[in-house]
XYZ file of C-alpha atoms in Angstrom:
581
model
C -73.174 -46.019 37.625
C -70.414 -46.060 34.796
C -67.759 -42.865 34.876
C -68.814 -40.232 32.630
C -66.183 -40.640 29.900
C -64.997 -37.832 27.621
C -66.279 -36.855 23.743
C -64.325 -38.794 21.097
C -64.113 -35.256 19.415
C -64.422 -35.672 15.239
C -62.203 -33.783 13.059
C -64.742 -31.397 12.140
C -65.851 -28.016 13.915
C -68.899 -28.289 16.322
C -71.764 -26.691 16.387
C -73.432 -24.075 18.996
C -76.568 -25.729 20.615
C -77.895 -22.169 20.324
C -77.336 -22.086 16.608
C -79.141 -25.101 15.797
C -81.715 -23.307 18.376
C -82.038 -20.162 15.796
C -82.656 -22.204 12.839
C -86.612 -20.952 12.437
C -87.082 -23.855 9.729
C -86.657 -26.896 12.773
C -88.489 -24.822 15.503
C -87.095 -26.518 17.947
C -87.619 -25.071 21.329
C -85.151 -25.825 25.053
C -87.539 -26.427 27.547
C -84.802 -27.949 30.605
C -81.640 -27.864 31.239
C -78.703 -25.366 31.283
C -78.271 -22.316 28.385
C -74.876 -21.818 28.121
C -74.004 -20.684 24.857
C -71.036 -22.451 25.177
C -72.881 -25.990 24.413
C -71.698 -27.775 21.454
C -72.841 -30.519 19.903
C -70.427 -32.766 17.544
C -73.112 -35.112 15.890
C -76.877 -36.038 16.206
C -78.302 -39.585 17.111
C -81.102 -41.405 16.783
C -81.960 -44.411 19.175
C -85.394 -45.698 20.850
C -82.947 -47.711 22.865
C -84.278 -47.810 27.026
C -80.296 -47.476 27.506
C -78.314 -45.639 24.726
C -74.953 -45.812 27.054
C -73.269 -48.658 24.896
C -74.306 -46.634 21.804
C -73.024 -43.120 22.370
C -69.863 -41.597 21.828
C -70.191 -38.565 23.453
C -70.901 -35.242 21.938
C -74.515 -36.018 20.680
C -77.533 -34.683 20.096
C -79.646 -37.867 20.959
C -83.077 -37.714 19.394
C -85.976 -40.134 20.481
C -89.377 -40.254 19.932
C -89.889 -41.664 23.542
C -90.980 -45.033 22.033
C -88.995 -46.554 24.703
C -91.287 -45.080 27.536
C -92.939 -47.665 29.585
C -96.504 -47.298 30.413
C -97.270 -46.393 34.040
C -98.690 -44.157 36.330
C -95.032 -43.365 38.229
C -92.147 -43.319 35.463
C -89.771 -40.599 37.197
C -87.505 -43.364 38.586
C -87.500 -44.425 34.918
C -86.163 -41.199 33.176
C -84.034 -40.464 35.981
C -82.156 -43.219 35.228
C -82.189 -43.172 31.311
C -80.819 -39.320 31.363
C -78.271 -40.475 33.853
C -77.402 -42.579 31.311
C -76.992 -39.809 28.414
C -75.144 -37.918 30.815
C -72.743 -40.768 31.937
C -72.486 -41.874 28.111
C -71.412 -37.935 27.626
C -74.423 -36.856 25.464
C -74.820 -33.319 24.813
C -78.354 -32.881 24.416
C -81.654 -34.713 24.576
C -84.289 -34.118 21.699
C -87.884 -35.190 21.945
C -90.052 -35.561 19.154
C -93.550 -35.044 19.874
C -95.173 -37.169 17.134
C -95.940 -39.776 16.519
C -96.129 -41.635 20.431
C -96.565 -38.581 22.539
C -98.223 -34.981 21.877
C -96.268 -33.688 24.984
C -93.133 -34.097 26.318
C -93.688 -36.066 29.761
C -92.822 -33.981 32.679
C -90.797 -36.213 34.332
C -88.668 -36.488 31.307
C -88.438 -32.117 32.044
C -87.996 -32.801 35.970
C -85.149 -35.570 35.007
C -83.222 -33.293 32.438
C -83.166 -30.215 34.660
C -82.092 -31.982 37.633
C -78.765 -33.698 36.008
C -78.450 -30.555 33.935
C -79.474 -32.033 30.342
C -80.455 -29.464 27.497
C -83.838 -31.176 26.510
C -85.623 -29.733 23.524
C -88.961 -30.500 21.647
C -88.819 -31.204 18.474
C -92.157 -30.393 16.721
C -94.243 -32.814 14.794
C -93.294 -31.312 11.384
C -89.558 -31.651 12.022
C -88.243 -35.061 11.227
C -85.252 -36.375 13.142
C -83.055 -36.482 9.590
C -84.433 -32.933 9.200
C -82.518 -32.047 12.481
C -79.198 -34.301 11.437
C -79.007 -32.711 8.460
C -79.140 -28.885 9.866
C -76.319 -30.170 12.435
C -74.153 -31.492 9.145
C -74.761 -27.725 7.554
C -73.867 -25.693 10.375
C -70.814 -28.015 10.894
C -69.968 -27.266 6.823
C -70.450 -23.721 7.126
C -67.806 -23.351 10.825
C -65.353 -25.303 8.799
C -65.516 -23.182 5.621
C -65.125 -20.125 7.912
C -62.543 -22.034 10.029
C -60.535 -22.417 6.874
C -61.161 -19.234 5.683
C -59.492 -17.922 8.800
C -56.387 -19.845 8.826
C -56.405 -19.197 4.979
C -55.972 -15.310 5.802
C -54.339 -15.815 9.050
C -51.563 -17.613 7.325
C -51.125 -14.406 4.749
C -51.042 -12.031 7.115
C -48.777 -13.967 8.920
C -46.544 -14.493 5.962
C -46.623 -10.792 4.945
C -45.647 -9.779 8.673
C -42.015 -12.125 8.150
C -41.142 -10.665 5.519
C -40.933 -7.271 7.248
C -37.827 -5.208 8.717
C -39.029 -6.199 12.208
C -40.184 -9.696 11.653
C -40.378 -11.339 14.644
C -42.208 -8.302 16.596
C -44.641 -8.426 13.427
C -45.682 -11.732 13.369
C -46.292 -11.816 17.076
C -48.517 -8.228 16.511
C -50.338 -10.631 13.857
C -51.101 -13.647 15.978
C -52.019 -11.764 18.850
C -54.833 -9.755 16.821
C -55.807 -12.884 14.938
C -56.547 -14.936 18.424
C -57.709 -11.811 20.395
C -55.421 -11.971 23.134
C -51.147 -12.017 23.704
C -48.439 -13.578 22.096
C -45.048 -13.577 23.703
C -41.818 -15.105 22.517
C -39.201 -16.866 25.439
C -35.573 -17.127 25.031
C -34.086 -19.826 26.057
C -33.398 -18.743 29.539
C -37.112 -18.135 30.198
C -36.992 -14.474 29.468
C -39.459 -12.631 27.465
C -38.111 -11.722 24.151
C -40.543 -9.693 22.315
C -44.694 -9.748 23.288
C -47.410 -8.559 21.241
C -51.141 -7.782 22.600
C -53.097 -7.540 25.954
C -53.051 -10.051 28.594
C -56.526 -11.422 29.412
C -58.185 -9.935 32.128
C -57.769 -12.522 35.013
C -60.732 -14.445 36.478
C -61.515 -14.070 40.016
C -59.737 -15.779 42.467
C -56.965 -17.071 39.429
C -54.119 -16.051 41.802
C -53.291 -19.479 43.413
C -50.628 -21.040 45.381
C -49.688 -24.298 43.328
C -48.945 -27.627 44.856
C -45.417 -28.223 46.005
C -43.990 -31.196 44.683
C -40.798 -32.679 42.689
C -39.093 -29.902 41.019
C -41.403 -27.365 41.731
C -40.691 -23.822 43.754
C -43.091 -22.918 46.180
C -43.633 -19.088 44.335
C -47.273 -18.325 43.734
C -48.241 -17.899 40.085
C -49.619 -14.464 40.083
C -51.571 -13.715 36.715
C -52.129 -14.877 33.344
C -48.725 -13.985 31.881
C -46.750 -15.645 34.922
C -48.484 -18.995 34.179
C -47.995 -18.584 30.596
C -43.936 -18.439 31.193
C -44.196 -20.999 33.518
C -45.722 -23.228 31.261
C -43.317 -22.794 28.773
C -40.777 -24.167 30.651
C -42.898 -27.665 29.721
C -41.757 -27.589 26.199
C -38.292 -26.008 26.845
C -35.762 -29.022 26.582
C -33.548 -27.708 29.455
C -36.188 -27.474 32.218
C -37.001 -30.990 33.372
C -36.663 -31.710 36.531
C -34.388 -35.128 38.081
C -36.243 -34.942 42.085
C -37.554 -38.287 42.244
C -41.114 -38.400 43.147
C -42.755 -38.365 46.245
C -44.907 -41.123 46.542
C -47.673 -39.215 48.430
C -47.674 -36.920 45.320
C -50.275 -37.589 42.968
C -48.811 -34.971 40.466
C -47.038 -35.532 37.293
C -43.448 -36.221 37.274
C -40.519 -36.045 35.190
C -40.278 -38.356 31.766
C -37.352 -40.593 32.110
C -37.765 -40.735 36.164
C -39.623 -44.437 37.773
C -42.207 -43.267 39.248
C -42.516 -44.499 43.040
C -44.799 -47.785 43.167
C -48.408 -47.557 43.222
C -48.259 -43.963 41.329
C -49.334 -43.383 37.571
C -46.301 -42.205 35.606
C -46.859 -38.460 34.481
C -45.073 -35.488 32.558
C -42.394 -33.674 35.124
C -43.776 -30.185 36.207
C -46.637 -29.303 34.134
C -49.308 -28.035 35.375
C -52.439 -29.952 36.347
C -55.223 -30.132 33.152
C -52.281 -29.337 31.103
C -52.358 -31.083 27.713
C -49.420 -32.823 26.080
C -50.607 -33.994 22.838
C -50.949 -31.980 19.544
C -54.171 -30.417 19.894
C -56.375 -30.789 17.165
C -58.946 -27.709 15.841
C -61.790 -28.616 16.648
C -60.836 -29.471 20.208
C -62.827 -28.282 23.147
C -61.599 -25.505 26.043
C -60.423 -27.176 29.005
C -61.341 -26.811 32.155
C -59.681 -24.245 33.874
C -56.572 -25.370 36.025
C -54.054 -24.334 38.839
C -51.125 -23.699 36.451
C -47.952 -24.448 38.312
C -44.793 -22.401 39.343
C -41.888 -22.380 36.844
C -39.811 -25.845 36.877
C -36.483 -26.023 38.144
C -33.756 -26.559 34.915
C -31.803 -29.419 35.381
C -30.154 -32.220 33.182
C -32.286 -34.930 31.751
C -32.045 -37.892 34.024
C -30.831 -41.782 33.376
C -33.591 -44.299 33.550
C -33.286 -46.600 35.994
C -32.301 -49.953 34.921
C -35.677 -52.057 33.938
C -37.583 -48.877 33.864
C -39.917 -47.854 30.713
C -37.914 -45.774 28.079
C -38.536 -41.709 28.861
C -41.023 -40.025 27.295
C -40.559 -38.276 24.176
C -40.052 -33.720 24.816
C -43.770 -32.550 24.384
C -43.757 -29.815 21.020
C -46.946 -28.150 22.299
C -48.662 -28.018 25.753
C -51.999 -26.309 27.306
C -53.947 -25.213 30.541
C -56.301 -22.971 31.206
C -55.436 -20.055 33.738
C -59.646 -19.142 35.232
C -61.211 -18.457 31.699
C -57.824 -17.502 29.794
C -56.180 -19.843 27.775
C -52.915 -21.073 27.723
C -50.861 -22.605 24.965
C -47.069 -22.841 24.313
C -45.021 -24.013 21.071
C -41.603 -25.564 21.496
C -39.570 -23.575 18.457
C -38.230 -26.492 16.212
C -34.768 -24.625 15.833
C -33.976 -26.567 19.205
C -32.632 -23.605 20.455
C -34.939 -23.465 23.516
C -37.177 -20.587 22.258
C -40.808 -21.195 23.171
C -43.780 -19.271 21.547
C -46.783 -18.790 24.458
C -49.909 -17.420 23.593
C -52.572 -16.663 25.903
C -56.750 -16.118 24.491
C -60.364 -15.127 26.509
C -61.395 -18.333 24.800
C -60.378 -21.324 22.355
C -61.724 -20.714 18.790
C -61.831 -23.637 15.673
C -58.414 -22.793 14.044
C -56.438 -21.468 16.748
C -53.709 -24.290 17.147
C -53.568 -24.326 13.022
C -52.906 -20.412 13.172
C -50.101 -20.315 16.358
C -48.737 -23.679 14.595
C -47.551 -21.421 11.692
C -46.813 -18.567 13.591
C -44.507 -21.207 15.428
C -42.599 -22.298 11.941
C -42.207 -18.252 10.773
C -40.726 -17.463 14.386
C -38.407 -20.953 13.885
C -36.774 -19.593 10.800
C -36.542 -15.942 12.330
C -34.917 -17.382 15.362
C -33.131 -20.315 14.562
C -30.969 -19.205 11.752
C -29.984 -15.871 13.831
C -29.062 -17.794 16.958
C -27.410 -21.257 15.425
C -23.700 -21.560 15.685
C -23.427 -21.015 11.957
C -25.643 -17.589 11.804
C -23.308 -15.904 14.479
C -20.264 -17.393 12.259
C -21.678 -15.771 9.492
C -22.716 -12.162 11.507
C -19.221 -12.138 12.518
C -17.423 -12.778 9.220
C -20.000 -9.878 7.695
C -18.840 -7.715 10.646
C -15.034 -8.358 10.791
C -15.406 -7.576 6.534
C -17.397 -3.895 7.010
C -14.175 -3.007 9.559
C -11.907 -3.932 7.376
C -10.767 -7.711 7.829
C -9.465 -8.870 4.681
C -11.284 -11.916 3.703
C -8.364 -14.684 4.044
C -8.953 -14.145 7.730
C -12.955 -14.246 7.703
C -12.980 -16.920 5.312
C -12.427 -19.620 8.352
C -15.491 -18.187 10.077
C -17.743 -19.442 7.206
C -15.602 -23.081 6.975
C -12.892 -24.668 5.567
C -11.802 -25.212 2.264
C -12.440 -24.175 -0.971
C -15.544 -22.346 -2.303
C -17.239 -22.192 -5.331
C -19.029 -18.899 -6.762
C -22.390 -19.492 -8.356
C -24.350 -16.921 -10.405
C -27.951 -18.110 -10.945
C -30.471 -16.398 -12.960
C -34.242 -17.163 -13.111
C -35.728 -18.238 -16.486
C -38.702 -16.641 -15.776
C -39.727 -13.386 -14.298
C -36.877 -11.433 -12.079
C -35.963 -13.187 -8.791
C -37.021 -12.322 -5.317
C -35.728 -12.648 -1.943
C -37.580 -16.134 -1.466
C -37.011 -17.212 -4.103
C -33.259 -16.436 -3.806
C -33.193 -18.359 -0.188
C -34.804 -21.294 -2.025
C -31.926 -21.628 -4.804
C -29.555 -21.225 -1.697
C -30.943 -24.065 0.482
C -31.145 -26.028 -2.929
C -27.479 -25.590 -3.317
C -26.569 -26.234 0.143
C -25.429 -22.820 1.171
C -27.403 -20.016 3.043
C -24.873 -17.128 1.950
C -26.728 -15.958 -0.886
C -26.348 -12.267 -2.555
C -30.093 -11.039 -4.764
C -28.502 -8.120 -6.605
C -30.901 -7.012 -9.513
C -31.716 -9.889 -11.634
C -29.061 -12.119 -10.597
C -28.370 -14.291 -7.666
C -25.052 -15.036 -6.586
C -24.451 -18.080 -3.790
C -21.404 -18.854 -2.363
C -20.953 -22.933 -1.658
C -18.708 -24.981 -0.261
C -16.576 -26.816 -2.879
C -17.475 -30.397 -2.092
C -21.124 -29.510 -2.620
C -21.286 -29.961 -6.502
C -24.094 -27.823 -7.682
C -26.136 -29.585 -9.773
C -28.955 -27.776 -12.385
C -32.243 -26.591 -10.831
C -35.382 -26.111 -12.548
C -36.651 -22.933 -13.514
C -32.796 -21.624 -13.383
C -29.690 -20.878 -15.710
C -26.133 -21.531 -13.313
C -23.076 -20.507 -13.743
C -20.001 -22.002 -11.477
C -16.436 -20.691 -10.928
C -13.921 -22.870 -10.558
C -12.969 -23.494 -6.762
C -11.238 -21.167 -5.226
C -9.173 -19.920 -1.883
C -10.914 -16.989 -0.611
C -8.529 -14.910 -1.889
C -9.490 -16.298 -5.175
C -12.718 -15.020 -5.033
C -13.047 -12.139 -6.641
C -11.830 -13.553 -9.753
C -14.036 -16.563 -8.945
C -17.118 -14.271 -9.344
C -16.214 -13.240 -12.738
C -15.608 -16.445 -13.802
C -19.197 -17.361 -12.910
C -20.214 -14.199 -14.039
C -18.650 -15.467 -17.552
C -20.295 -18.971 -17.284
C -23.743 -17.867 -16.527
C -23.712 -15.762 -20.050
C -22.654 -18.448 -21.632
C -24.634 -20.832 -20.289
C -27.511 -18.381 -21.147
C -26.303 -18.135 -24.539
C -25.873 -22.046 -25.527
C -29.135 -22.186 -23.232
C -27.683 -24.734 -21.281
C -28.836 -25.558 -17.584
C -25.744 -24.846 -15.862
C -22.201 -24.501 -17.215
C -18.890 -24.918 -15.283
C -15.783 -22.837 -15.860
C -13.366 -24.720 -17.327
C -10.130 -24.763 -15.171
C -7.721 -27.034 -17.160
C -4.625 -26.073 -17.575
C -3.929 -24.173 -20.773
C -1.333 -23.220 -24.074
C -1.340 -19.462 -22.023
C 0.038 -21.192 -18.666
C 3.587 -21.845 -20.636
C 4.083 -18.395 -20.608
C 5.365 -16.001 -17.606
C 2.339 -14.392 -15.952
C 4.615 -10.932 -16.060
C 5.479 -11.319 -20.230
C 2.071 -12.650 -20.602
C 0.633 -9.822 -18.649
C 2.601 -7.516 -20.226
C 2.024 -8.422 -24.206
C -2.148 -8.388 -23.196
C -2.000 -4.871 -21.796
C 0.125 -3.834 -25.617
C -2.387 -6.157 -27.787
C -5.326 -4.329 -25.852
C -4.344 -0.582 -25.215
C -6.535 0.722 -28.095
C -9.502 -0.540 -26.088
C -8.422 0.633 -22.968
C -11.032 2.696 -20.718
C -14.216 1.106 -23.419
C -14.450 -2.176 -21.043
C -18.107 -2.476 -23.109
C -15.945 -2.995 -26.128
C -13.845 -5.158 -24.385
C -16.626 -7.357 -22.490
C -18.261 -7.603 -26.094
C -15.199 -9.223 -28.412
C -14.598 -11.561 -24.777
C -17.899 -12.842 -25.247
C -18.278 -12.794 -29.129
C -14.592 -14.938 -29.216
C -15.810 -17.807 -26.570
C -19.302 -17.893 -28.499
C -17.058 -18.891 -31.482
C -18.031 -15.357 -33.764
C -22.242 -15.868 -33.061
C -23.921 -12.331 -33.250
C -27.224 -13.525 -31.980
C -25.381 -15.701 -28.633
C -23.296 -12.510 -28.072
C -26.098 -10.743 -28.074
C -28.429 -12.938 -26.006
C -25.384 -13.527 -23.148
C -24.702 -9.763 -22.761
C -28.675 -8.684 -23.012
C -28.059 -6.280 -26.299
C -29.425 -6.185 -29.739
C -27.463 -8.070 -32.619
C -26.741 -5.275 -34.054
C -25.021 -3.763 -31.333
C -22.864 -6.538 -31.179
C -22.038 -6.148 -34.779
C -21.221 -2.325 -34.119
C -19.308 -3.028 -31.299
C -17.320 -5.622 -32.991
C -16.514 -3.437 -35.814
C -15.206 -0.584 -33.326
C -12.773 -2.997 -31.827
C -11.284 -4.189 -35.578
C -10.940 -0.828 -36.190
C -9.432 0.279 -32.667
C -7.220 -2.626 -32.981
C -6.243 -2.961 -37.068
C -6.595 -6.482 -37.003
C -8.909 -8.628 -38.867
C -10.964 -10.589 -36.918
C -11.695 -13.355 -39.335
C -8.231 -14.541 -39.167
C -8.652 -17.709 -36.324
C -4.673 -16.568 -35.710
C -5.735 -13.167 -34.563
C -8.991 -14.576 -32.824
C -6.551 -17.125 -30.986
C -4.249 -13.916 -30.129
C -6.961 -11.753 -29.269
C -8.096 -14.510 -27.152
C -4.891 -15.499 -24.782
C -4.643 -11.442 -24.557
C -8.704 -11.199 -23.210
C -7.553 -14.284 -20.353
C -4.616 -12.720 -19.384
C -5.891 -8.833 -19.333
């Protein structure tokens, strides 16, 4: 007899045996075979075929109309074989239609089912076999609409719960209540960093002592939540083990190791029924399995000359710890954080829903505990005690910087939006302060114009440049907001005012300006009204004011000042005095 192989599982949902059951408009009725609600089927077949083995692939609901049947006084050797065949072939379920051939189902077809433990229904005479393909194809519509309406409001919630004060500790709280059971975060030592929700009560007799093998301690796993941490050491890239394998040992080993001859080459340490591969939806619970003890860390080994190149690190892994679930999520940070989660049962939609859980706790994690974020906690710390910033500027990186003040064409920015324009301009030191952004980049990133924005750039500048750096993109942005240009650059040429000392220059601005000393919105407004070359409605556009304001405020400063401010000789003075003050 062939081995029973395993469901080629479709991408869609499956349905409940017992919902297809409750549909009144089939009447179909289980007369054999086991109840379990937990019966799915994943697509209905027809076949009249004495042996539907080489048809099936596994997960049906074969229908026949027991044309097939030979004629005989003694057919029980007959349907024992041809369900031992369904069952072999991995069939779900047996339907029998009771017209047109038979008006009963035969009971050796009932004695055959029952005995190899083969849901067998009737199918009544007014029920047509499409009839019953096509209520299998609606249920299956229905669980993926829900499915997707599930990860469609997991994803929100999960979402919202980032964005809080306590992110991480949120979005685990989320994920826990959207799969019913416990979601815990490990460091990379192992540790538990933050958990949300109750462990699943453990199944009698789940306490077991594992197998001893390569790279595995002989400590029994003792509950749900131990085998969860020892499973994430599976998907952790320091804990692989290098002990070569034993060739009596018919456990996995380590990727990268030769396994001993005769033995089948296996993942190193992970538990038996574990699963390596990305898991797919509308996958099926595993069996339950003796989850391991917690590998041994230890440096990835050489392959052996000759031997097969090492297996790839797993991202995602499962088991099944009695009737509890098991599933762990390698954080892509490559930090070594590892997101477990442990359920009472594996629902459509739960790897889709821990998978994004997994990217929110990547960005949480992985930009707090990279090399750069602890630069960058440390520069922000060393600043609020007082550090001047010549000395933290090294902690952030070398060279120059430019200052960039970005401001959203649209509707007023938000932090996401804000860390967007950052990662588009290469720098994650970004400052949202009312309605405009200001990012700090390294000056051999050139920023270059982004959609939906209006950027201004400084000229580059030592970092104890950069206050003055700010207001020159301060000064850019409103005028690139005024000549409605994409992005303007402050222009850092050398000019007719750099013949002059900086002291007598200096000196003669703070004389030519004293009559508009302690009105800076005077002063601000003839800057900006000069460099837009005299236009009321640019002035008034770059510093957010009515026209006539400008024209009020320009008229204050020829009075203040006595000078007439048509004269391109006293605009050219005015000017050099405005750079210099």
């Amino acid at each position: 007899m062939p081995e029973t192989i395993t469901p080629a599982v479709p991408p869609t949902p499956p349905v409940t045996l017992s919902a297809l059951l409750a549909r009144e408009d089939l009447g179909l009725r289980q007369i054999a075979g086991p109840t379990d609600p937990g019966i799915v089927i994943h697509w209905a077949h027809t076949s009249e075929m004495a042996d539907p083995y080489p048809y099936l692939l596994g997960g049906e609901l074969l229908l026949t109309a027991g044309v097939h049947i030979p004629e005989g006084p003694d057919v029980s050797a007959y349907f024992d074989d041809y369900v031992s065949r369904i069952v072999a072939a991995g069939g779900a379920a047996l339907g029998f239609g009771l017209a047109p051939v038979h008006d009963t189902v035969p009971p050796a077809l009932v004695a055959a089912c029952e005995s190899r433990r083969l849901p067998l229904l009737e199918v009544p005479p007014q029920t047509t076999f499409s009839g019953v393909a096509r209520a299998v194809w609606q249920l299956m519509a229905q669980a993926r609409l829900a499915e997707l309406r599930r990860v469609t409001e997991a994803q929100q919630s999960l979402a919202a719960a980032a964005a809080r004060q306590d992110p991480v500790p949120s979005v685990l709280r989320q994920l826990a209540q959207r799969l019913g059971g416990r979601a815990v975060l490990y460091g990379p030592d192992g540790t538990e960093v933050a958990g949300a929700g109750r462990e699943p009560a453990a199944s009698p007799g789940a306490s077991r002592e594992p197998a001893v093998g390569a790279g595995v301690s002989r400590e029994p796993v003792e509950g749900a939540g131990a085998a969860l941490a020892a499973l994430a050491g599976v998907v952790r890239p320091a804990a692989r083990t290098t002990t070569p394998p034993d060739p009596t040992d018919r456990r996995p080993h380590a990727p990268g190791t030769p396994p001993a001859p005769g033995t089948r080459p296996q993942p190193a340490a992970t538990p038996p029924g574990t699963r390596l591969t990305p898991i797919t939806s509308s996958a099926r619970p595993q069996a339950a399995a003796t989850p391991s003890a917690r590998p041994q860390p230890a440096a990835t080994p050489s392959a052996a000359p000759g031997a097969p190149p090492p297996r790839p690190q797993p991202s995602s892994a499962t088991d099944a710890f009695g009737a509890t679930h098991l599933a762990v999520y390698a954080l892509g940070a490559g930090e070594g954080f590892v997101l477990g989660v442990a359920t009472p049962r594996r629902e459509p939609g739960d790897h889709t829903i821990a998978s994004v859980a997994a990217v929110l706790l990547t960005l949480l994690t992985g930009e707090h505990q990279s090399g750069a974020g602890a630069a960058r906690s440390s520069a922000l710390v060393r600043l609020l005690l007082g550090a001047p910033p010549g000395e933290v500027a090294p902690l952030l990186g070398a060279g120059r910087w430019l200052v960039v003040h970005a401001r959203p064409e649209a509707q007023a920015p938000d932090p996401v939006a804000a860390s967007a324009l950052g990662a588009a301009l290469g720098s994650p030191l970004v400052d949202l302060g009312g309605d405009v952004v200001r990012v700090l980049v390294p000056a051999d990133r050139e920023p270059a114009p982004q959609p939906g924005w209006t950027l201004g750039v400084s000229a580059p500048a030592e970092p104890h440049e950069w206050p003055a750096a700010d207001t020159q993109a301060a000064r850019a942005l409103a005028r690139a907001r005024a000549t409605r240009a994409p992005l303007l650059r402050h222009a850092a040429r050398p000019a007719l005012a750099d013949l002059v000392p900086p002291a007598d220059a200096e000196t003669h601005a703070r004389s030519l300006l004293a009559p508009l000393s302690g009105q800076p919105a005077l002063a601000e407004t003839l800057r900006s009204w000069l460099s837009l070359h005299g236009s009321w409605d640019r002035t008034a556009v770059a510093l957010g004011v009515h026209r006539n304001t400008v024209r009020q405020r320009i008229a204050r400063c020829a009075g203040l000042l006595g000078a007439d401010l048509d004269d391109p000789d006293v605009r050219m003075e005015l000017w050099f005095a405005l750079r210099r003050g």
